[in-house]
Amino acid sequence: MDKGNPQEEEAFSSSSSQSHVLIFPFPLQGHVNSMLKLAELLCFAGINVTFLVSENVHSRLLLHSDVHRRLSLHPGAFQFKIYSDGLPQEDPRSGHEFLAHLLICLKTTIKDFFLDNYALGPLGLPTCIISDGVMNFVLDVGEEKGIPVIYFRTIGASSFWCYFCLPQLIDSGEIPFQGTDMDLPIQNVTGMEGFLRRRDLPSICRSDLNNNPTLQGIMKETLQTRRAWGLILNTFEDLEGPALLQIRTQIPNVYTIGPLHAHSKIRLAETIEMKKDVVSSTSNSLWKEDRSCISWLDSKPNNSVIYVSFGSLSILTREQLVEFWHGLVSSGKCFLWVIRPESIVDGDGGVPIELEEGTKERGYIVGWAPQEEVLGHPAVGGFLTHSGWNSTLESIDHGLPMICWPYFLDQQVNSRLVESLWELGLDMKDICDRLVVKRMIDELMDGRRDEFKMRAKHFAKLSHKAITSGGSSYSNLDRLIEDIRSMAHKRI
Ligand code: UDP
């Protein structure tokens, strides 16, 4: 749907009071996923959307998701605009190095593309920009051109708040850490004193401040949020109320509209009067989903399978892979494991025979799964996750307890919330040991199963309440849509 045909462009620009939102995510799976879901919701509300993505993300969306079929429901109301992320198409896009590359591009080529293109296209200037909250040059443009910019942070409210408190952590001397005790409580993230330890801070806090451009960049970007017209967060009030209370002392206009994956399904079903075929899949996958795992799950008893996935960016060493593998096989449980083809480093090496045998009997390995569907499958009883924010929300919404093995950034915070605040599972951060993996699977799936299941059911209920009519996320999305509409009217 790039560019669109002339008829579509006419519809796109039919009214001078027509709202036109430019949505600009950071080009990563988790960011694109949730911001595309919002884009679709805005289109259903009659708002035109231009969505900026990297060429790599766009071509993979075309190949592996049904996003174009879904967006064709809005002829002329949606267009992609495409830029280069500066890497050859075939290069892997995961791990710390890729993230560092993107952060550099953000200040150079991605920024240049935005400055050259934000006003181009059939509609000219957008009436509102919804930008990933890590691109403060968008705020400069908004201020200069009089376009309201709403930030969208695709992390949780609690992690956002940790980033916001980085200056206090530095001023008080809590970071960089002195000494080696990682279990020391943290005092300068207001509202989280009771449970946050050094090891639970975002992973960027672990390295030297002077030689840490990622920390400096994230801190600077996060503080700029105060300049935005408002802040959208993919979370819900009953989940992160205390952190939201703190955030609102600094940024009064916060729209909590999550969990977006479930919220969008509910809204789309309402809007298109239960055309189930359209809403049964809302995949925005950048990898080909291997659906054979669903038939495999169909053959398993309820709550018998542990689902294992470390998201779209994490990388495991071969040693870590083998530890997880031993733990999974010796747990005696069935397991469905997503291993992205490029996600293992350090080596070849054969697979020990006992692992091969154990996997043949009880395991199933895919390169990429239809995760939302997997998490909702009755056979799945637990989730061993890297604690990415989307995965965390999807698990909560489906009432699934978690074992958390965070890889980096906000995931360190999320995994602590799961264990200590919400009591929805176990935090395995900083440990990768076959015995611990086995012990935690035993606890999650057997020993403390009822306790975790009860908590998970409680939060799933709260999640559902938030996104149904009258709920906090439902009302906030309505308010966001009304605010966007009124921005277009003010422009006339
Ligand atoms: N995902 C998926 N299939 C997989 C693994 C992950 O569809 O096999 C999706 C998952 O549902 C989530 C996203 O990829 O929406 C990953 O985002 P998250 O924030 O959890 O982690 P990230 O990949 O950004 O580290």
Short mmCIF file of N, CA, C and O in Angstrom, two decimals, residues 8 30-31 58 90 103 131 141 163 176 189 207 226 239 264 274 357 376 425:
data_model
loop_
_atom_site.label_atom_id
_atom_site.label_comp_id
_atom_site.label_asym_id
_atom_site.label_seq_id
_atom_site.Cartn_x
_atom_site.Cartn_y
_atom_site.Cartn_z
N GLU A 8 -7.22 6.62 -4.01
CA GLU A 8 -6.98 6.54 -2.57
C GLU A 8 -6.46 7.86 -2.03
O GLU A 8 -6.86 8.33 -0.99
N GLY A 30 9.20 -5.46 18.53
CA GLY A 30 8.28 -5.11 19.61
C GLY A 30 7.67 -3.72 19.42
O GLY A 30 6.48 -3.51 19.71
N HIS A 31 8.45 -2.77 18.92
CA HIS A 31 7.98 -1.40 18.73
C HIS A 31 6.98 -1.34 17.57
O HIS A 31 5.90 -0.75 17.68
N HIS A 58 9.64 -3.38 6.58
CA HIS A 58 8.51 -3.38 5.65
C HIS A 58 8.49 -4.65 4.82
O HIS A 58 7.45 -5.31 4.69
N GLU A 90 20.41 -8.58 3.99
CA GLU A 90 20.61 -9.94 4.51
C GLU A 90 21.32 -9.96 5.87
O GLU A 90 21.42 -10.99 6.51
N LEU A 103 20.94 3.01 17.14
CA LEU A 103 21.01 4.26 17.91
C LEU A 103 21.86 5.31 17.19
O LEU A 103 21.56 6.50 17.25
N SER A 131 5.19 9.52 17.93
CA SER A 131 6.57 9.08 17.72
C SER A 131 7.02 8.19 18.86
O SER A 131 6.67 8.41 20.02
N VAL A 141 10.72 19.34 15.50
CA VAL A 141 9.89 19.62 14.32
C VAL A 141 8.48 20.03 14.76
O VAL A 141 7.90 21.00 14.27
N TYR A 163 13.96 4.75 33.97
CA TYR A 163 14.77 5.58 33.08
C TYR A 163 14.64 7.05 33.46
O TYR A 163 15.61 7.81 33.44
N PRO A 176 27.18 4.89 39.10
CA PRO A 176 27.59 3.49 38.93
C PRO A 176 27.73 2.77 40.28
O PRO A 176 28.03 3.40 41.29
N VAL A 189 14.45 5.40 43.07
CA VAL A 189 13.38 5.30 42.09
C VAL A 189 12.10 5.36 42.92
O VAL A 189 11.61 4.36 43.44
N SER A 207 27.04 -0.63 33.48
CA SER A 207 28.39 -0.30 32.99
C SER A 207 28.79 1.12 33.38
O SER A 207 27.97 1.92 33.85
N ARG A 226 8.81 15.27 28.69
CA ARG A 226 8.04 16.40 29.25
C ARG A 226 7.64 17.40 28.17
O ARG A 226 6.69 18.14 28.34
N LEU A 239 -2.44 -2.60 36.55
CA LEU A 239 -1.18 -3.34 36.55
C LEU A 239 -0.04 -2.49 37.11
O LEU A 239 0.79 -2.96 37.87
N SER A 264 -6.76 -4.29 20.71
CA SER A 264 -7.04 -4.10 19.29
C SER A 264 -8.00 -5.18 18.79
O SER A 264 -8.90 -4.91 18.02
N MET A 274 -17.91 -8.39 14.42
CA MET A 274 -17.54 -9.78 14.59
C MET A 274 -17.19 -10.51 13.30
O MET A 274 -17.48 -11.69 13.13
N GLU A 357 17.17 -37.17 22.35
CA GLU A 357 16.12 -38.15 22.70
C GLU A 357 14.98 -37.48 23.46
O GLU A 357 13.81 -37.65 23.15
N GLY A 376 -2.37 -18.43 24.19
CA GLY A 376 -3.80 -18.65 24.47
C GLY A 376 -4.20 -20.11 24.33
O GLY A 376 -5.36 -20.46 24.54
N GLY A 425 5.22 -15.36 39.04
CA GLY A 425 6.21 -16.33 38.59
C GLY A 425 7.55 -16.11 39.24
O GLY A 425 7.64 -15.52 40.32
#
